[in-house]
GROMACS .gro file of C-alpha atoms in nm:
model
  265
    1UNK     CA    1   0.000   0.000   0.000
    2UNK     CA    2   0.119   0.353  -0.074
    3UNK     CA    3   0.021   0.621   0.174
    4UNK     CA    4   0.038   0.992   0.096
    5UNK     CA    5   0.062   1.226   0.394
    6UNK     CA    6  -0.030   1.592   0.341
    7UNK     CA    7   0.109   1.774   0.644
    8UNK     CA    8   0.255   2.107   0.751
    9UNK     CA    9   0.593   1.948   0.815
   10UNK     CA   10   0.738   1.607   0.889
   11UNK     CA   11   0.717   1.612   1.267
   12UNK     CA   12   0.936   1.358   1.457
   13UNK     CA   13   0.621   1.163   1.547
   14UNK     CA   14   0.549   1.115   1.177
   15UNK     CA   15   0.900   0.985   1.119
   16UNK     CA   16   0.814   0.704   1.361
   17UNK     CA   17   0.494   0.639   1.164
   18UNK     CA   18   0.704   0.630   0.847
   19UNK     CA   19   0.949   0.378   0.995
   20UNK     CA   20   0.665   0.156   1.113
   21UNK     CA   21   0.482   0.154   0.778
   22UNK     CA   22   0.798   0.096   0.575
   23UNK     CA   23   0.903  -0.189   0.806
   24UNK     CA   24   0.579  -0.367   0.709
   25UNK     CA   25   0.644  -0.323   0.337
   26UNK     CA   26   0.431  -0.014   0.271
   27UNK     CA   27   0.537   0.297   0.082
   28UNK     CA   28   0.501   0.654   0.204
   29UNK     CA   29   0.531   0.998   0.053
   30UNK     CA   30   0.504   1.319   0.254
   31UNK     CA   31   0.375   1.641   0.097
   32UNK     CA   32   0.498   1.916   0.329
   33UNK     CA   33   0.457   2.292   0.338
   34UNK     CA   34   0.785   2.346   0.519
   35UNK     CA   35   1.090   2.178   0.673
   36UNK     CA   36   1.142   2.217   1.047
   37UNK     CA   37   1.482   2.291   1.204
   38UNK     CA   38   1.507   1.943   1.361
   39UNK     CA   39   1.432   1.764   1.032
   40UNK     CA   40   1.697   1.621   0.799
   41UNK     CA   41   1.787   1.848   0.506
   42UNK     CA   42   1.737   1.559   0.264
   43UNK     CA   43   1.465   1.296   0.296
   44UNK     CA   44   1.391   1.071   0.001
   45UNK     CA   45   1.014   1.044   0.049
   46UNK     CA   46   0.947   1.407   0.138
   47UNK     CA   47   0.827   1.663  -0.118
   48UNK     CA   48   0.830   2.031  -0.027
   49UNK     CA   49   0.535   2.202  -0.195
   50UNK     CA   50   0.500   2.576  -0.139
   51UNK     CA   51   0.139   2.700  -0.134
   52UNK     CA   52   0.218   2.966  -0.394
   53UNK     CA   53   0.281   2.700  -0.659
   54UNK     CA   54  -0.020   2.483  -0.575
   55UNK     CA   55  -0.293   2.476  -0.836
   56UNK     CA   56  -0.551   2.228  -0.959
   57UNK     CA   57  -0.310   2.108  -1.227
   58UNK     CA   58  -0.016   2.075  -0.983
   59UNK     CA   59  -0.216   1.870  -0.732
   60UNK     CA   60  -0.354   1.642  -1.006
   61UNK     CA   61  -0.002   1.592  -1.139
   62UNK     CA   62   0.126   1.491  -0.793
   63UNK     CA   63  -0.161   1.245  -0.746
   64UNK     CA   64  -0.110   1.102  -1.096
   65UNK     CA   65   0.261   1.056  -1.039
   66UNK     CA   66   0.245   0.889  -0.696
   67UNK     CA   67  -0.087   0.701  -0.729
   68UNK     CA   68  -0.154   0.673  -0.352
   69UNK     CA   69  -0.385   0.406  -0.213
   70UNK     CA   70  -0.464   0.622   0.090
   71UNK     CA   71  -0.438   0.994   0.168
   72UNK     CA   72  -0.379   1.094   0.529
   73UNK     CA   73  -0.420   1.470   0.558
   74UNK     CA   74  -0.348   1.710   0.841
   75UNK     CA   75  -0.285   2.027   0.644
   76UNK     CA   76  -0.613   2.150   0.496
   77UNK     CA   77  -0.505   2.515   0.491
   78UNK     CA   78  -0.554   2.719   0.176
   79UNK     CA   79  -0.479   2.532  -0.148
   80UNK     CA   80  -0.372   2.211   0.031
   81UNK     CA   81  -0.739   2.119   0.063
   82UNK     CA   82  -0.720   2.048  -0.311
   83UNK     CA   83  -0.550   1.716  -0.229
   84UNK     CA   84  -0.857   1.613  -0.035
   85UNK     CA   85  -1.097   1.729  -0.307
   86UNK     CA   86  -0.922   1.557  -0.598
   87UNK     CA   87  -0.847   1.239  -0.401
   88UNK     CA   88  -1.218   1.212  -0.323
   89UNK     CA   89  -1.308   1.265  -0.690
   90UNK     CA   90  -1.074   0.979  -0.783
   91UNK     CA   91  -1.213   0.744  -0.520
   92UNK     CA   92  -0.893   0.736  -0.316
   93UNK     CA   93  -0.968   0.660   0.053
   94UNK     CA   94  -0.897   0.955   0.281
   95UNK     CA   95  -0.865   1.021   0.650
   96UNK     CA   96  -0.808   1.343   0.841
   97UNK     CA   97  -0.524   1.328   1.094
   98UNK     CA   98  -0.568   1.560   1.392
   99UNK     CA   99  -0.446   1.587   1.749
  100UNK     CA  100  -0.791   1.659   1.885
  101UNK     CA  101  -0.932   1.414   2.140
  102UNK     CA  102  -1.106   1.095   2.034
  103UNK     CA  103  -1.347   1.119   2.326
  104UNK     CA  104  -1.592   1.404   2.370
  105UNK     CA  105  -1.441   1.639   2.634
  106UNK     CA  106  -1.750   1.674   2.854
  107UNK     CA  107  -1.561   1.744   3.178
  108UNK     CA  108  -1.327   1.989   3.005
  109UNK     CA  109  -1.624   2.207   2.908
  110UNK     CA  110  -1.632   2.315   3.273
  111UNK     CA  111  -1.256   2.324   3.335
  112UNK     CA  112  -1.123   2.455   3.000
  113UNK     CA  113  -1.427   2.609   2.826
  114UNK     CA  114  -1.228   2.817   2.573
  115UNK     CA  115  -1.029   2.512   2.465
  116UNK     CA  116  -1.350   2.316   2.410
  117UNK     CA  117  -1.502   2.606   2.215
  118UNK     CA  118  -1.197   2.613   1.986
  119UNK     CA  119  -1.225   2.238   1.937
  120UNK     CA  120  -1.587   2.252   1.822
  121UNK     CA  121  -1.507   2.555   1.605
  122UNK     CA  122  -1.238   2.347   1.433
  123UNK     CA  123  -1.476   2.054   1.392
  124UNK     CA  124  -1.726   2.280   1.217
  125UNK     CA  125  -1.455   2.421   0.987
  126UNK     CA  126  -1.339   2.069   0.901
  127UNK     CA  127  -1.692   1.961   0.816
  128UNK     CA  128  -1.744   2.265   0.593
  129UNK     CA  129  -1.414   2.214   0.411
  130UNK     CA  130  -1.414   1.835   0.383
  131UNK     CA  131  -1.774   1.725   0.404
  132UNK     CA  132  -1.846   1.396   0.585
  133UNK     CA  133  -1.513   1.238   0.677
  134UNK     CA  134  -1.325   1.003   0.906
  135UNK     CA  135  -1.044   1.121   1.130
  136UNK     CA  136  -0.767   0.957   1.331
  137UNK     CA  137  -0.597   1.099   1.636
  138UNK     CA  138  -0.321   0.989   1.875
  139UNK     CA  139  -0.500   1.172   2.159
  140UNK     CA  140  -0.753   0.955   2.338
  141UNK     CA  141  -0.893   1.216   2.575
  142UNK     CA  142  -0.819   1.541   2.755
  143UNK     CA  143  -0.775   1.542   3.129
  144UNK     CA  144  -1.037   1.280   3.220
  145UNK     CA  145  -1.158   0.969   3.038
  146UNK     CA  146  -1.518   0.969   2.913
  147UNK     CA  147  -1.766   0.715   2.784
  148UNK     CA  148  -1.861   0.898   2.464
  149UNK     CA  149  -1.644   0.928   2.152
  150UNK     CA  150  -1.687   1.127   1.834
  151UNK     CA  151  -1.865   0.905   1.581
  152UNK     CA  152  -1.622   0.981   1.296
  153UNK     CA  153  -1.307   0.938   1.506
  154UNK     CA  154  -1.061   0.653   1.565
  155UNK     CA  155  -0.791   0.652   1.830
  156UNK     CA  156  -0.457   0.549   1.676
  157UNK     CA  157  -0.156   0.592   1.910
  158UNK     CA  158   0.183   0.668   1.760
  159UNK     CA  159   0.415   0.368   1.712
  160UNK     CA  160   0.733   0.374   1.917
  161UNK     CA  161   1.040   0.158   1.962
  162UNK     CA  162   1.099   0.106   2.334
  163UNK     CA  163   1.463   0.069   2.433
  164UNK     CA  164   1.513  -0.035   2.793
  165UNK     CA  165   1.830   0.086   2.957
  166UNK     CA  166   1.929  -0.130   3.253
  167UNK     CA  167   2.098   0.053   3.537
  168UNK     CA  168   2.213  -0.117   3.852
  169UNK     CA  169   2.265   0.204   4.049
  170UNK     CA  170   2.247   0.580   4.025
  171UNK     CA  171   2.539   0.806   4.096
  172UNK     CA  172   2.519   1.181   4.124
  173UNK     CA  173   2.203   1.386   4.069
  174UNK     CA  174   1.914   1.253   3.863
  175UNK     CA  175   1.892   1.365   3.502
  176UNK     CA  176   1.546   1.479   3.391
  177UNK     CA  177   1.476   1.525   3.020
  178UNK     CA  178   1.190   1.721   2.867
  179UNK     CA  179   1.124   1.783   2.498
  180UNK     CA  180   0.900   2.073   2.395
  181UNK     CA  181   0.900   2.358   2.146
  182UNK     CA  182   1.073   2.660   2.293
  183UNK     CA  183   0.846   2.956   2.348
  184UNK     CA  184   0.519   2.765   2.394
  185UNK     CA  185   0.380   2.837   2.740
  186UNK     CA  186   0.136   2.546   2.723
  187UNK     CA  187   0.433   2.306   2.739
  188UNK     CA  188   0.469   2.418   3.103
  189UNK     CA  189   0.845   2.368   3.120
  190UNK     CA  190   0.842   2.640   3.387
  191UNK     CA  191   0.687   2.383   3.621
  192UNK     CA  192   1.007   2.180   3.599
  193UNK     CA  193   1.212   2.490   3.680
  194UNK     CA  194   0.995   2.542   3.988
  195UNK     CA  195   1.048   2.178   4.087
  196UNK     CA  196   1.423   2.221   4.049
  197UNK     CA  197   1.416   2.536   4.261
  198UNK     CA  198   1.219   2.372   4.543
  199UNK     CA  199   1.376   2.023   4.534
  200UNK     CA  200   1.566   1.921   4.846
  201UNK     CA  201   1.832   1.763   4.624
  202UNK     CA  202   1.911   1.932   4.291
  203UNK     CA  203   1.876   1.739   3.967
  204UNK     CA  204   1.999   1.804   3.614
  205UNK     CA  205   1.725   1.932   3.384
  206UNK     CA  206   1.779   1.896   3.009
  207UNK     CA  207   1.536   2.099   2.797
  208UNK     CA  208   1.526   2.023   2.424
  209UNK     CA  209   1.317   2.210   2.170
  210UNK     CA  210   1.296   2.380   1.834
  211UNK     CA  211   1.392   2.744   1.839
  212UNK     CA  212   1.098   2.981   1.778
  213UNK     CA  213   1.077   3.158   1.445
  214UNK     CA  214   1.220   3.514   1.448
  215UNK     CA  215   0.889   3.635   1.305
  216UNK     CA  216   0.687   3.486   1.594
  217UNK     CA  217   0.717   3.767   1.846
  218UNK     CA  218   0.493   3.600   2.103
  219UNK     CA  219   0.700   3.282   2.121
  220UNK     CA  220   1.020   3.484   2.116
  221UNK     CA  221   0.892   3.679   2.418
  222UNK     CA  222   0.790   3.359   2.599
  223UNK     CA  223   1.131   3.206   2.530
  224UNK     CA  224   1.307   3.514   2.670
  225UNK     CA  225   1.092   3.490   2.983
  226UNK     CA  226   1.184   3.123   3.017
  227UNK     CA  227   1.555   3.201   2.997
  228UNK     CA  228   1.510   3.470   3.266
  229UNK     CA  229   1.345   3.210   3.491
  230UNK     CA  230   1.653   2.994   3.453
  231UNK     CA  231   1.883   3.278   3.557
  232UNK     CA  232   1.668   3.339   3.865
  233UNK     CA  233   1.751   2.990   3.991
  234UNK     CA  234   2.081   3.124   4.118
  235UNK     CA  235   2.340   2.851   4.165
  236UNK     CA  236   2.096   2.587   4.039
  237UNK     CA  237   2.081   2.758   3.700
  238UNK     CA  238   2.394   2.556   3.622
  239UNK     CA  239   2.178   2.243   3.649
  240UNK     CA  240   1.969   2.344   3.346
  241UNK     CA  241   2.094   2.252   2.999
  242UNK     CA  242   1.904   2.392   2.699
  243UNK     CA  243   1.941   2.241   2.351
  244UNK     CA  244   1.795   2.357   2.021
  245UNK     CA  245   1.718   2.173   1.696
  246UNK     CA  246   1.886   1.839   1.768
  247UNK     CA  247   1.879   1.557   1.514
  248UNK     CA  248   1.747   1.207   1.576
  249UNK     CA  249   2.080   1.055   1.681
  250UNK     CA  250   2.145   1.332   1.932
  251UNK     CA  251   1.794   1.291   2.074
  252UNK     CA  252   1.835   0.915   2.114
  253UNK     CA  253   2.156   0.967   2.309
  254UNK     CA  254   1.979   1.206   2.548
  255UNK     CA  255   1.686   0.969   2.599
  256UNK     CA  256   1.920   0.681   2.678
  257UNK     CA  257   2.136   0.890   2.909
  258UNK     CA  258   1.849   1.037   3.116
  259UNK     CA  259   1.690   0.889   3.427
  260UNK     CA  260   1.345   1.046   3.390
  261UNK     CA  261   1.143   1.184   3.099
  262UNK     CA  262   0.895   1.452   3.204
  263UNK     CA  263   0.620   1.601   2.987
  264UNK     CA  264   0.420   1.855   3.189
  265UNK     CA  265   0.227   1.979   2.881
   0.00000   0.00000   0.00000
């Protein structure tokens, strides 16, 4: 089977999906709008397609050339929705990939009402753009598990290769690793800084993320605030190590060398 992914960029999670599908004999091609700083410069099955060059003829040519058996689409912005339209006309099975919850967030309507409002706004936009459709998501639920799921949704967790590192003893401070885009407050990395500040025994905190775009003033401001929080740790600021835009091999080494992975997002 040949799967065509239409996405904003080839996120590290999707590289794991790629490895899993290829290992079972399937083919993949990724249509991306951009290349992130942590992505390889060259990737054989990735095609960078700028929205300015997308047209009906260009999308039809791409579909004709690759002949996908399935289209998995996350990017439905602007002209990229043409992939969905022409794949449907040709009878190619399609599925929308989102990171919205599979289960209806009933409890969250009281705890995070604005988030739930944005979710249902997005669901309406998706229905208008795509018509009746199926979607897959690696997010089962927000906050609290519920009994009810969206009728057009399937929960599909990301594949992952688990490597167990056996350690007989620990020496020195614990090493805590977190991976989150720099400048996004919702990743809550500041919580880990607070934990480091208040811990009876200091630990080493490794923070890995993609550097915010120079044009994104909000994330740049948040990132500057985060760096100021580190400096306010005093002597324990030396226990914080910040990395930007690491490749896969560098990330694997950090995962293997850390004692705890924390994701407060």
